[in-house]
Short mmCIF file of C-alpha atoms (C1' of nucleotides) in Angstrom, two decimals:
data_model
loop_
_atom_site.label_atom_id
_atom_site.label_comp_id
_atom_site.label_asym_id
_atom_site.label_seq_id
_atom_site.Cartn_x
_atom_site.Cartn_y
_atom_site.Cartn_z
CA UNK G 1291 152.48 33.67 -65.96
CA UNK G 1292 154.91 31.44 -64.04
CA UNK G 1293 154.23 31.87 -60.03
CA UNK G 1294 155.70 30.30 -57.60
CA UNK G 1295 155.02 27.17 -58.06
CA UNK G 1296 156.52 27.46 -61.71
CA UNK G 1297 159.65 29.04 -60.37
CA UNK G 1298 160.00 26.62 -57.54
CA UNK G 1299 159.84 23.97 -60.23
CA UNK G 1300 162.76 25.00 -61.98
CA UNK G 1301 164.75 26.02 -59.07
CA UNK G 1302 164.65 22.50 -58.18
CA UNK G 1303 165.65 21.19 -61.45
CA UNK G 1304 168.80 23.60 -62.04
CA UNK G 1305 170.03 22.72 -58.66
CA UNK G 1306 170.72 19.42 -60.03
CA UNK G 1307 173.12 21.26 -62.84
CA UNK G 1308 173.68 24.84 -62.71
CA UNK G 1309 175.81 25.14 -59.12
CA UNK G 1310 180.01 25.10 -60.08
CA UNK G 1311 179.45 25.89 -63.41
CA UNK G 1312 181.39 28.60 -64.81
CA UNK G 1313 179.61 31.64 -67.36
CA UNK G 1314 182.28 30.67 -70.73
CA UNK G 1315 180.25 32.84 -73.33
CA UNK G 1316 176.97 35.11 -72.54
CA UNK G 1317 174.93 36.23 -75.62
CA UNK G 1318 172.07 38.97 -75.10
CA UNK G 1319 170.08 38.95 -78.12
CA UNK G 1320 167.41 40.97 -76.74
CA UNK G 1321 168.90 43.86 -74.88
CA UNK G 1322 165.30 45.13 -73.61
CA UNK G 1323 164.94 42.13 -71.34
CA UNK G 1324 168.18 43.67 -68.89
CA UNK G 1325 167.56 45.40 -66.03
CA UNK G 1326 169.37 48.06 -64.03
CA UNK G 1327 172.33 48.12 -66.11
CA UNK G 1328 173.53 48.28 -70.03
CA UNK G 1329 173.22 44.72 -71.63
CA UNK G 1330 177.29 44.68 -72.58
CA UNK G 1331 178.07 45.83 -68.66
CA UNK G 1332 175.90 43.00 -67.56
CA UNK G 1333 177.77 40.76 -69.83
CA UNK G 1334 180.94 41.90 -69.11
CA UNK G 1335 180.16 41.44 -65.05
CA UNK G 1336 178.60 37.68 -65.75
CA UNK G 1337 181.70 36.64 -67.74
CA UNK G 1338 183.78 33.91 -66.05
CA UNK G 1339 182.11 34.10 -63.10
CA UNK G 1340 180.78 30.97 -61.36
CA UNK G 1341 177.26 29.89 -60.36
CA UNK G 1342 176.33 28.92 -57.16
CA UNK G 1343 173.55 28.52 -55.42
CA UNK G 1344 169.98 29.00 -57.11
CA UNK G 1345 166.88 29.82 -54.90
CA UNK G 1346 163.52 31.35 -55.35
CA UNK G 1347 161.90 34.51 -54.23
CA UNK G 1348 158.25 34.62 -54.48
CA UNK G 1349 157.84 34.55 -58.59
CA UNK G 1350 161.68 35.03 -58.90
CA UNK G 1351 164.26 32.50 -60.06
CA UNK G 1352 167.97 33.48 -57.89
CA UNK G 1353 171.33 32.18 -58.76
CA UNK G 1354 174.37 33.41 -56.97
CA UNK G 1355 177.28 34.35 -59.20
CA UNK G 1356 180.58 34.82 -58.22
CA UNK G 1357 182.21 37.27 -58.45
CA UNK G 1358 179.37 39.42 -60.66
CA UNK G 1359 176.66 39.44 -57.86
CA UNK G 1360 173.13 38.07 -57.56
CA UNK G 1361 171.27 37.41 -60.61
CA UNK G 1362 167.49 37.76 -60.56
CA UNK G 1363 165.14 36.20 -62.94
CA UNK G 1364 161.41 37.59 -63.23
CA UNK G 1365 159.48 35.35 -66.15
CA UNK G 1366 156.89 37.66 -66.73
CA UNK G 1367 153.96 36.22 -68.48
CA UNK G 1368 155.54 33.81 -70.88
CA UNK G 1369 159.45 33.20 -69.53
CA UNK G 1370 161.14 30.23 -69.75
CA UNK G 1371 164.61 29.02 -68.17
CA UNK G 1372 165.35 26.13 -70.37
CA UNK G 1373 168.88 24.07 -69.34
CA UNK G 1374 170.52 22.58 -72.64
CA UNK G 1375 173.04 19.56 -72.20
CA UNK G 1376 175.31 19.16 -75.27
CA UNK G 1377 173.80 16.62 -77.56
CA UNK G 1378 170.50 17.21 -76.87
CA UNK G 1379 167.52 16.50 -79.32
CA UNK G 1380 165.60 18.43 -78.27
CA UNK G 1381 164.33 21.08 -80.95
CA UNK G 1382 166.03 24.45 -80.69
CA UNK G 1383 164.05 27.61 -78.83
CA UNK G 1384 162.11 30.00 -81.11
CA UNK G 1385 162.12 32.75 -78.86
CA UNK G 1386 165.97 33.06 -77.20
CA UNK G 1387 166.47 36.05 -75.54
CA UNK G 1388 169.84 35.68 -73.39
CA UNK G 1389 171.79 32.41 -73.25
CA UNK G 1390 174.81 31.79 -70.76
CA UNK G 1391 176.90 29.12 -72.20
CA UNK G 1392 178.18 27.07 -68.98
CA UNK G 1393 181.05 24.43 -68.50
CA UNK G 1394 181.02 21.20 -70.48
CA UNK G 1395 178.84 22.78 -73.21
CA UNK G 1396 175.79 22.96 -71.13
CA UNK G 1397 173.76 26.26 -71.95
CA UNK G 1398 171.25 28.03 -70.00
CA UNK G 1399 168.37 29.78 -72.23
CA UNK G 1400 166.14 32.68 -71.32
CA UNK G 1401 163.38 32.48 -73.74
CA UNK G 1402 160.54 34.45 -73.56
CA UNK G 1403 157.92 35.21 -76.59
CA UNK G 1404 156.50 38.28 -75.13
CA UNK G 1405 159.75 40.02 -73.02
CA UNK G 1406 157.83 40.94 -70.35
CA UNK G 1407 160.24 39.38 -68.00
CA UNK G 1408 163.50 40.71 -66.61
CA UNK G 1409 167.09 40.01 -65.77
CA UNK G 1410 168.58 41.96 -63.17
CA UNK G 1411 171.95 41.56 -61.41
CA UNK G 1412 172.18 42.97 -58.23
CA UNK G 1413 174.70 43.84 -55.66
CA UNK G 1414 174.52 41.89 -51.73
CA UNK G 1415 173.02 45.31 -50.99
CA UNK G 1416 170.42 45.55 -53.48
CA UNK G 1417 169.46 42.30 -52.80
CA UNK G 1418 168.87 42.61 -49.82
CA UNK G 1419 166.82 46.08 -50.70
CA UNK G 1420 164.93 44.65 -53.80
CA UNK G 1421 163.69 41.44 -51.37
CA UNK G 1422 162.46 43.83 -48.24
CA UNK G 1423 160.29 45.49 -51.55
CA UNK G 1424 158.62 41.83 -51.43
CA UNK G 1425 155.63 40.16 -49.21
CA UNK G 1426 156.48 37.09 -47.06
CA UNK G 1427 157.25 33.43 -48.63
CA UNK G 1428 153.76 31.79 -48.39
CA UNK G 1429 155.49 28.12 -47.58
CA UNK G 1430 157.70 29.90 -44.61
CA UNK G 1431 156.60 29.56 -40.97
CA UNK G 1432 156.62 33.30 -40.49
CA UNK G 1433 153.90 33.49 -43.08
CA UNK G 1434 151.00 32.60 -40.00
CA UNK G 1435 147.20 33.41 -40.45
CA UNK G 1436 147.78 35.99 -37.48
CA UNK G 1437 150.06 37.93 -39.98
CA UNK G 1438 147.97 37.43 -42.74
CA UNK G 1439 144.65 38.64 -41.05
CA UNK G 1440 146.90 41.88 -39.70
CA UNK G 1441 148.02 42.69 -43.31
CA UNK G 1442 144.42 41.93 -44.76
CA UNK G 1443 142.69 44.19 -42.47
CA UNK G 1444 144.59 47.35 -43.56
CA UNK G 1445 143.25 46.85 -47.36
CA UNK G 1446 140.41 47.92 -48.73
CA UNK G 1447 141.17 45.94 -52.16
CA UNK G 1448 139.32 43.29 -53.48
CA UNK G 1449 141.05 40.41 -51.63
CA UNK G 1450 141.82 38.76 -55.18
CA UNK G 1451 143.47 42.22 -56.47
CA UNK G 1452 145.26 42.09 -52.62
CA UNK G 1453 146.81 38.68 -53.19
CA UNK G 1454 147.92 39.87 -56.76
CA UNK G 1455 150.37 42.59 -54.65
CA UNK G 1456 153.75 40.73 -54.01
CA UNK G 1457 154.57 43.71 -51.25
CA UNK G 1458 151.73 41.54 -49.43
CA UNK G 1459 152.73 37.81 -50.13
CA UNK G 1460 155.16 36.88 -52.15
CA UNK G 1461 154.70 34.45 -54.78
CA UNK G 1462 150.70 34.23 -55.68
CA UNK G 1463 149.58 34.98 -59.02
CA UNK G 1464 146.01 34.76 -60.66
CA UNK G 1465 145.86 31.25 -61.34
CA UNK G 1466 146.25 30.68 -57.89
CA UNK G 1467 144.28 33.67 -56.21
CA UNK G 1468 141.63 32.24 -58.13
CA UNK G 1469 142.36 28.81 -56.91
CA UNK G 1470 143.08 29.96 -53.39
CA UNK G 1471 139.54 31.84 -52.68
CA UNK G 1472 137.33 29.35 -54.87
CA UNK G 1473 139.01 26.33 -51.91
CA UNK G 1474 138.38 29.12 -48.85
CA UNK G 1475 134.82 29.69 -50.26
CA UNK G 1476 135.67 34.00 -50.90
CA UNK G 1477 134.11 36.15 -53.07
CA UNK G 1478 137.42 37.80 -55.19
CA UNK G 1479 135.60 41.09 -54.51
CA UNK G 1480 135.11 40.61 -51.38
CA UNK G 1481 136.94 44.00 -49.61
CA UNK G 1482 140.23 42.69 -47.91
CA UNK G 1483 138.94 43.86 -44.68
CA UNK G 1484 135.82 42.56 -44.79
CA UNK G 1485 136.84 38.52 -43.94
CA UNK G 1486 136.08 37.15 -41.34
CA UNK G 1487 138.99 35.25 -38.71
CA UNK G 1488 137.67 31.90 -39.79
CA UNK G 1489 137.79 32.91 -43.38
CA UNK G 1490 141.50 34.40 -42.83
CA UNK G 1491 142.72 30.77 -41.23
CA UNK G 1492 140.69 29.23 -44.02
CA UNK G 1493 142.40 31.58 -46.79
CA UNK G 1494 145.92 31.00 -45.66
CA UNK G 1495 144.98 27.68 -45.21
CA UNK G 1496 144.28 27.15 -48.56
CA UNK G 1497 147.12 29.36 -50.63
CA UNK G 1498 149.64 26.77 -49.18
CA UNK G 1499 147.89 24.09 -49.71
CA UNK G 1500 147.40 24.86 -53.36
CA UNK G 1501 150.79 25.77 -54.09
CA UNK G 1502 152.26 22.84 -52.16
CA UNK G 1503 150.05 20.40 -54.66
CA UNK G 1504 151.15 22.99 -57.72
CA UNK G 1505 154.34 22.31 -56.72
CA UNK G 1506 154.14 18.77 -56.89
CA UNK G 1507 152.63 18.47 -60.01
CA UNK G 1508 155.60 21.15 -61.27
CA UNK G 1509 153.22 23.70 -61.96
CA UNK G 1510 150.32 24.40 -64.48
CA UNK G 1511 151.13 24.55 -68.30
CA UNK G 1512 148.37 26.65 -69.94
CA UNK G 1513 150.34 27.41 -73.10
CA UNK G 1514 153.90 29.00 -72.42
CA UNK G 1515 155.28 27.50 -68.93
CA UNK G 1516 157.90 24.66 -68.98
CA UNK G 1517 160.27 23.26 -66.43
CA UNK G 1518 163.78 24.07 -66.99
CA UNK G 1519 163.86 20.40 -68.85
CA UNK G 1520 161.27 21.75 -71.11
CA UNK G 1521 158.25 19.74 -69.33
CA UNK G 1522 154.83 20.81 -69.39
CA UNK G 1523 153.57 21.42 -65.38
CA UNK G 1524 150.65 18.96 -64.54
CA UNK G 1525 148.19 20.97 -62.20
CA UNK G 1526 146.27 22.46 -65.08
CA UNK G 1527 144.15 18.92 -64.90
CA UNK G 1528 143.44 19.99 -61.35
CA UNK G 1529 142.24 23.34 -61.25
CA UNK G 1530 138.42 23.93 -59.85
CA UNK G 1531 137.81 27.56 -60.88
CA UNK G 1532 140.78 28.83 -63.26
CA UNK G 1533 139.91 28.76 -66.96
CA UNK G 1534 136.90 27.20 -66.22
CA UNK G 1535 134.22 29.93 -67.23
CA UNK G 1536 130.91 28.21 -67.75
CA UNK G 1537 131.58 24.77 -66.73
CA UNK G 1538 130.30 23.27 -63.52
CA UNK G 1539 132.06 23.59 -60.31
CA UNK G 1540 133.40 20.41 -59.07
CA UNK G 1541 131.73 21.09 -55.91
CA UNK G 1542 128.12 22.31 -56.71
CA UNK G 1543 127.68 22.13 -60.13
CA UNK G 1544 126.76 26.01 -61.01
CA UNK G 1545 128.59 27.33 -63.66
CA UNK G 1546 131.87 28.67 -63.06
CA UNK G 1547 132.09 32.52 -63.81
CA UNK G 1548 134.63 34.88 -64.93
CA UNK G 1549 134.97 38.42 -63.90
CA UNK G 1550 137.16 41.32 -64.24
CA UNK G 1551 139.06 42.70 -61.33
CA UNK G 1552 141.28 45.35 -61.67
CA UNK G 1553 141.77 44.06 -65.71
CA UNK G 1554 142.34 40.80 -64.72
CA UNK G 1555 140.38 37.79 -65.39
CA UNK G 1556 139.10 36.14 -61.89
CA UNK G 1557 136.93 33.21 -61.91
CA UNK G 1558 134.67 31.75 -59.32
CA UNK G 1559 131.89 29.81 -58.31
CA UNK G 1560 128.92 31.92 -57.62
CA UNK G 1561 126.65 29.48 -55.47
CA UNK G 1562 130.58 28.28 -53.44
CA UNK G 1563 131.99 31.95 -52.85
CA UNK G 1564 128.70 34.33 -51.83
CA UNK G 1565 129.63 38.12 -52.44
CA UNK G 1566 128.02 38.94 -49.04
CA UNK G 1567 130.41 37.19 -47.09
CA UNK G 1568 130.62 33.81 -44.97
CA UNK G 1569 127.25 34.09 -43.08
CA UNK G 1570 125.19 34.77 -46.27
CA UNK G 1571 124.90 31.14 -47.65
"C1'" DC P 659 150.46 56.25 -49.06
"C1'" DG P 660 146.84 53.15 -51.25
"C1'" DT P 661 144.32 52.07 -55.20
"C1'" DG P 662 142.92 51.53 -60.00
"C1'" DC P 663 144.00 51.85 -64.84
"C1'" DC P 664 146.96 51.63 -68.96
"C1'" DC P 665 150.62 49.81 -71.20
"C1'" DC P 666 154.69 46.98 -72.47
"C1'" DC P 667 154.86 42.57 -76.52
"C1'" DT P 668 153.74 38.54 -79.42
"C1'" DG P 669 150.86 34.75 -80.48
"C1'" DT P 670 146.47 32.34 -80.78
"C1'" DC P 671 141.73 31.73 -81.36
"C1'" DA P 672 136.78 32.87 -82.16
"C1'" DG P 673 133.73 35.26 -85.02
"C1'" DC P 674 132.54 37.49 -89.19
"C1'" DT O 881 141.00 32.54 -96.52
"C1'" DG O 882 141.75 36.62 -94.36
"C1'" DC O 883 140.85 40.39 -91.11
"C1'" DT O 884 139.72 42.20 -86.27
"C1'" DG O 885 139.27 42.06 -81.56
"C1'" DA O 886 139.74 39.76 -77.22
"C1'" DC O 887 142.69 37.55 -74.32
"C1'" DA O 888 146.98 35.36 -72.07
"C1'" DG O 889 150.63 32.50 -65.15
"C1'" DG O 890 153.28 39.93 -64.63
"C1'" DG O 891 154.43 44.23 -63.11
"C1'" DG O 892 156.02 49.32 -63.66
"C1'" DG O 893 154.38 53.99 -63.94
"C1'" DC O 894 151.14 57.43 -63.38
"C1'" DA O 895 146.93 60.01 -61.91
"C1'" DC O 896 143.83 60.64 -58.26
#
DNA sequence: CGTGCCCCCTGTCAGC
DNA sequence: TGCTGACAGGGGGCAC
């Protein structure tokens, strides 16, 4: 679910809270969603030690914890990371899974209704290993259309399967794969390989330039996201070709279609994104 | 190694 | 009013 827009959005909200905050009480109510380690050793290592900085890796949520180690949050499909001040009104989570209970009674909730996200802490080490494991940040300046047109031509993949890889880039999901190739005018099926350079520039092109305006909008709510303040993300009224099937593109007016790559839903506009390529319009 | 497919889990919605 | 099947922002594991 969340991508990195969604994870960017709460990064930037718990910065405001979470850094110098001490761990005072850690409660894992669903044991399944720890990784690497036994739930009461990850508790144990978390207790009374001190946030500090949180940062993002492609989908994944980061907050430094000293001493325990790096903490790494994947939100899987429906994840939340939901910051509690004392007092608050708003209605308690139906769906906890871990909550850390920080200084001056502000808690930190992992909810998630499906547990198909993770919470792993990790050594400097591992870090460092577990982050190699991942694609390049599509907002840094070493992402460059050069280095995405040298990692596109050793795929055969469908190029929307190939975004979906996080060894490749780091960060892009289906919502915005979709999003991504329906702005570049790509076929999803269209073999990695197979683009042309002025389809590459226009493809990395438009991946940052959607997830820049995700970002600013705090991401797309389709049913589960929410900021860590428990907002709904805004970009859902500005999506041209995800969860659109059947309504007219924005552009041309076919009918938006959804297909099935590798079983996941990927929708386009037929008459916008040829299958035969750039030249075939 | 690269690629495709199944599965993890719960909730919701459309169709009968 | 149920029941059943399809589907949902992800990713790990396994077979080829």
């Amino acid at each position: 679910m969340p991508e990195l827009p969604e994870a960017e959005t709460i990064v930037q909200e718990l910065r405001r809270t979470v850094p110098g905050l001490q761990i005072q009480g850690l409660e894992v109510l669903h044991p399944d969603l720890i990784r690497g380690a036994e739930a009461a050793a990850f508790r144990r290592q978390l207790l009374g030690s001190e946030i500090g900085d949180v940062t993002r890796r492609g989908k994944n949520i980061i907050l430094d914890s000293t001493p325990a180690g790096t903490l790494v949050v994947n939100l899987g499909m429906s994840g939340r990371l939901l910051l509690r001040r004392p007092g608050s009104h708003d209605s308690e989570p139906t769906h906890p899974g871990v909550i850390f209970h920080l200084d001056h009674g502000v808690r930190l909730i992992y909810h998630d209704v499906r547990r198909f996200g993770r919470l792993e802490l990790q050594t400097p080490e591992g870090h460092r290993r577990w982050s190699r494991t991942l694609g390049p940040e599509p907002l840094s300046s070493s992402f460059t259309g050069k280095r995405l047109g040298d990692a596109l031509s050793r795929s055969r993949s469908p190029v929307h399967s190939w975004l979906l890889d996080q060894r490749r880039v780091a960060g892009v999901g289906n919502i915005y794969a979709s999003e991504a190739l329906h702005r570049a005018r790509i076929h999803p099926r269209r073999p990695a390989r197979s683009l042309e350079p002025r389809e590459v520039q226009a493809l990395h092109r438009s991946i940052r330039k959607v997830l820049r305006e995700a970002i600013e909008a705090k991401g797309t709510t389709f049913r589960d996201y929410r900021t860590a303040a428990g907002d709904t993300g805004t970009f859902a009224f500005r999506l041209r070709v995800y969860g659109r099937g059947g309504e007219p593109c924005h552009r041309c007016r076919a009918p938006i279609q959804r297909t099935i790559l590798s079983n996941r839903s990927a929708f386009l506009c037929p008459r916008c994104q040829g299958e035969a390529g750039g030249d075939a319009r």
